[in-house]
Amino acid sequence: MLANWLIHGKEVVHGDLTCTNVLMSADGKLHLADFGLSTIPSEARNSTFSSCHPGNVRWMAPEMLAIPEQGEVAIPTKAADVYSYGCIMLQLFCGRAPYLWLTQANHVITARMAGTEPFRQFTDIEDVHKEYSLKCVSVEPGDRLAVASEIVEFLRAE
């Protein structure tokens, strides 16, 4: 999956990172899949661009759920991908999907808008992994890890 983070270096945003979009090959390498909602940020504001639509709300960054100004659309960003990645990592560490206790998408959206955290408890997670993942799922995009290269460096170190 390390190589897949190079998409950010090519100015491409995935836009729909969930656990179901991370696949493992026979040799144990992880790969990103389903680039159907991916964007090129410099093109995303083009009036002919229309491939942005909501992905799975459990893994979606909070800013993607905000109601946009009239005539605008929420455009996936690198920071939104980092948030989704953090949710995937916490799901791996906890063994539970974000907002697992909520069964309907509209309930997840309501909880998210109310500021409810995606994971209720953290057990059996090394502190370094917990702290790192929580940096990725910060509500404020500016507080998240700034670039995917930071994620690559952390993963290589681990």
PDB file of N, CA and C in Angstrom, residues 2 85 89 93 126 128-129 132 148-158:
ATOM      1  N   LEU A   2       2.119   1.105   0.394  1.00  0.00           N
ATOM      2  CA  LEU A   2       3.005   2.261   0.395  1.00  0.00           C
ATOM      3  C   LEU A   2       3.072   2.913  -0.974  1.00  0.00           C
ATOM      4  N   TYR A  85      -7.987   6.966   5.798  1.00  0.00           N
ATOM      5  CA  TYR A  85      -6.901   6.030   6.104  1.00  0.00           C
ATOM      6  C   TYR A  85      -6.818   5.785   7.611  1.00  0.00           C
ATOM      7  N   MET A  89      -7.037   2.222   9.620  1.00  0.00           N
ATOM      8  CA  MET A  89      -6.020   1.719  10.547  1.00  0.00           C
ATOM      9  C   MET A  89      -6.628   1.426  11.917  1.00  0.00           C
ATOM     10  N   PHE A  93      -6.760  -2.081  13.998  1.00  0.00           N
ATOM     11  CA  PHE A  93      -6.263  -2.220  15.364  1.00  0.00           C
ATOM     12  C   PHE A  93      -7.351  -2.653  16.334  1.00  0.00           C
ATOM     13  N   GLU A 126      -1.144  -0.617  20.620  1.00  0.00           N
ATOM     14  CA  GLU A 126       0.058   0.040  21.105  1.00  0.00           C
ATOM     15  C   GLU A 126      -0.148   1.546  21.063  1.00  0.00           C
ATOM     16  N   VAL A 128       1.748   4.016  20.368  1.00  0.00           N
ATOM     17  CA  VAL A 128       2.278   4.711  19.194  1.00  0.00           C
ATOM     18  C   VAL A 128       1.322   4.580  18.011  1.00  0.00           C
ATOM     19  N   HIS A 129       0.698   3.420  17.838  1.00  0.00           N
ATOM     20  CA  HIS A 129      -0.261   3.224  16.751  1.00  0.00           C
ATOM     21  C   HIS A 129      -1.543   4.012  17.003  1.00  0.00           C
ATOM     22  N   TYR A 132      -0.777   7.811  16.492  1.00  0.00           N
ATOM     23  CA  TYR A 132      -0.579   8.056  15.062  1.00  0.00           C
ATOM     24  C   TYR A 132      -1.920   8.048  14.326  1.00  0.00           C
ATOM     25  N   ALA A 148       0.746  12.389   2.613  1.00  0.00           N
ATOM     26  CA  ALA A 148       0.807  10.932   2.628  1.00  0.00           C
ATOM     27  C   ALA A 148       2.221  10.431   2.853  1.00  0.00           C
ATOM     28  N   SER A 149       3.222  11.220   2.494  1.00  0.00           N
ATOM     29  CA  SER A 149       4.607  10.779   2.704  1.00  0.00           C
ATOM     30  C   SER A 149       4.891  10.562   4.189  1.00  0.00           C
ATOM     31  N   GLU A 150       4.210  11.314   5.068  1.00  0.00           N
ATOM     32  CA  GLU A 150       4.368  11.095   6.512  1.00  0.00           C
ATOM     33  C   GLU A 150       3.828   9.716   6.898  1.00  0.00           C
ATOM     34  N   ILE A 151       2.756   9.302   6.270  1.00  0.00           N
ATOM     35  CA  ILE A 151       2.192   7.980   6.523  1.00  0.00           C
ATOM     36  C   ILE A 151       3.166   6.909   6.053  1.00  0.00           C
ATOM     37  N   VAL A 152       3.718   7.095   4.873  1.00  0.00           N
ATOM     38  CA  VAL A 152       4.692   6.134   4.330  1.00  0.00           C
ATOM     39  C   VAL A 152       5.877   6.011   5.265  1.00  0.00           C
ATOM     40  N   GLU A 153       6.406   7.133   5.757  1.00  0.00           N
ATOM     41  CA  GLU A 153       7.543   7.095   6.672  1.00  0.00           C
ATOM     42  C   GLU A 153       7.195   6.336   7.953  1.00  0.00           C
ATOM     43  N   PHE A 154       6.021   6.583   8.504  1.00  0.00           N
ATOM     44  CA  PHE A 154       5.607   5.887   9.716  1.00  0.00           C
ATOM     45  C   PHE A 154       5.495   4.389   9.475  1.00  0.00           C
ATOM     46  N   LEU A 155       4.861   4.001   8.373  1.00  0.00           N
ATOM     47  CA  LEU A 155       4.677   2.587   8.076  1.00  0.00           C
ATOM     48  C   LEU A 155       6.016   1.887   7.860  1.00  0.00           C
ATOM     49  N   ARG A 156       6.931   2.534   7.182  1.00  0.00           N
ATOM     50  CA  ARG A 156       8.257   1.941   6.979  1.00  0.00           C
ATOM     51  C   ARG A 156       8.977   1.760   8.291  1.00  0.00           C
ATOM     52  N   ALA A 157       8.826   2.709   9.206  1.00  0.00           N
ATOM     53  CA  ALA A 157       9.477   2.623  10.511  1.00  0.00           C
ATOM     54  C   ALA A 157       8.887   1.509  11.361  1.00  0.00           C
ATOM     55  N   GLU A 158       7.616   1.237  11.179  1.00  0.00           N
ATOM     56  CA  GLU A 158       6.954   0.195  11.957  1.00  0.00           C
ATOM     57  C   GLU A 158       7.181  -1.166  11.349  1.00  0.00           C
TER      58      GLU A 158
END
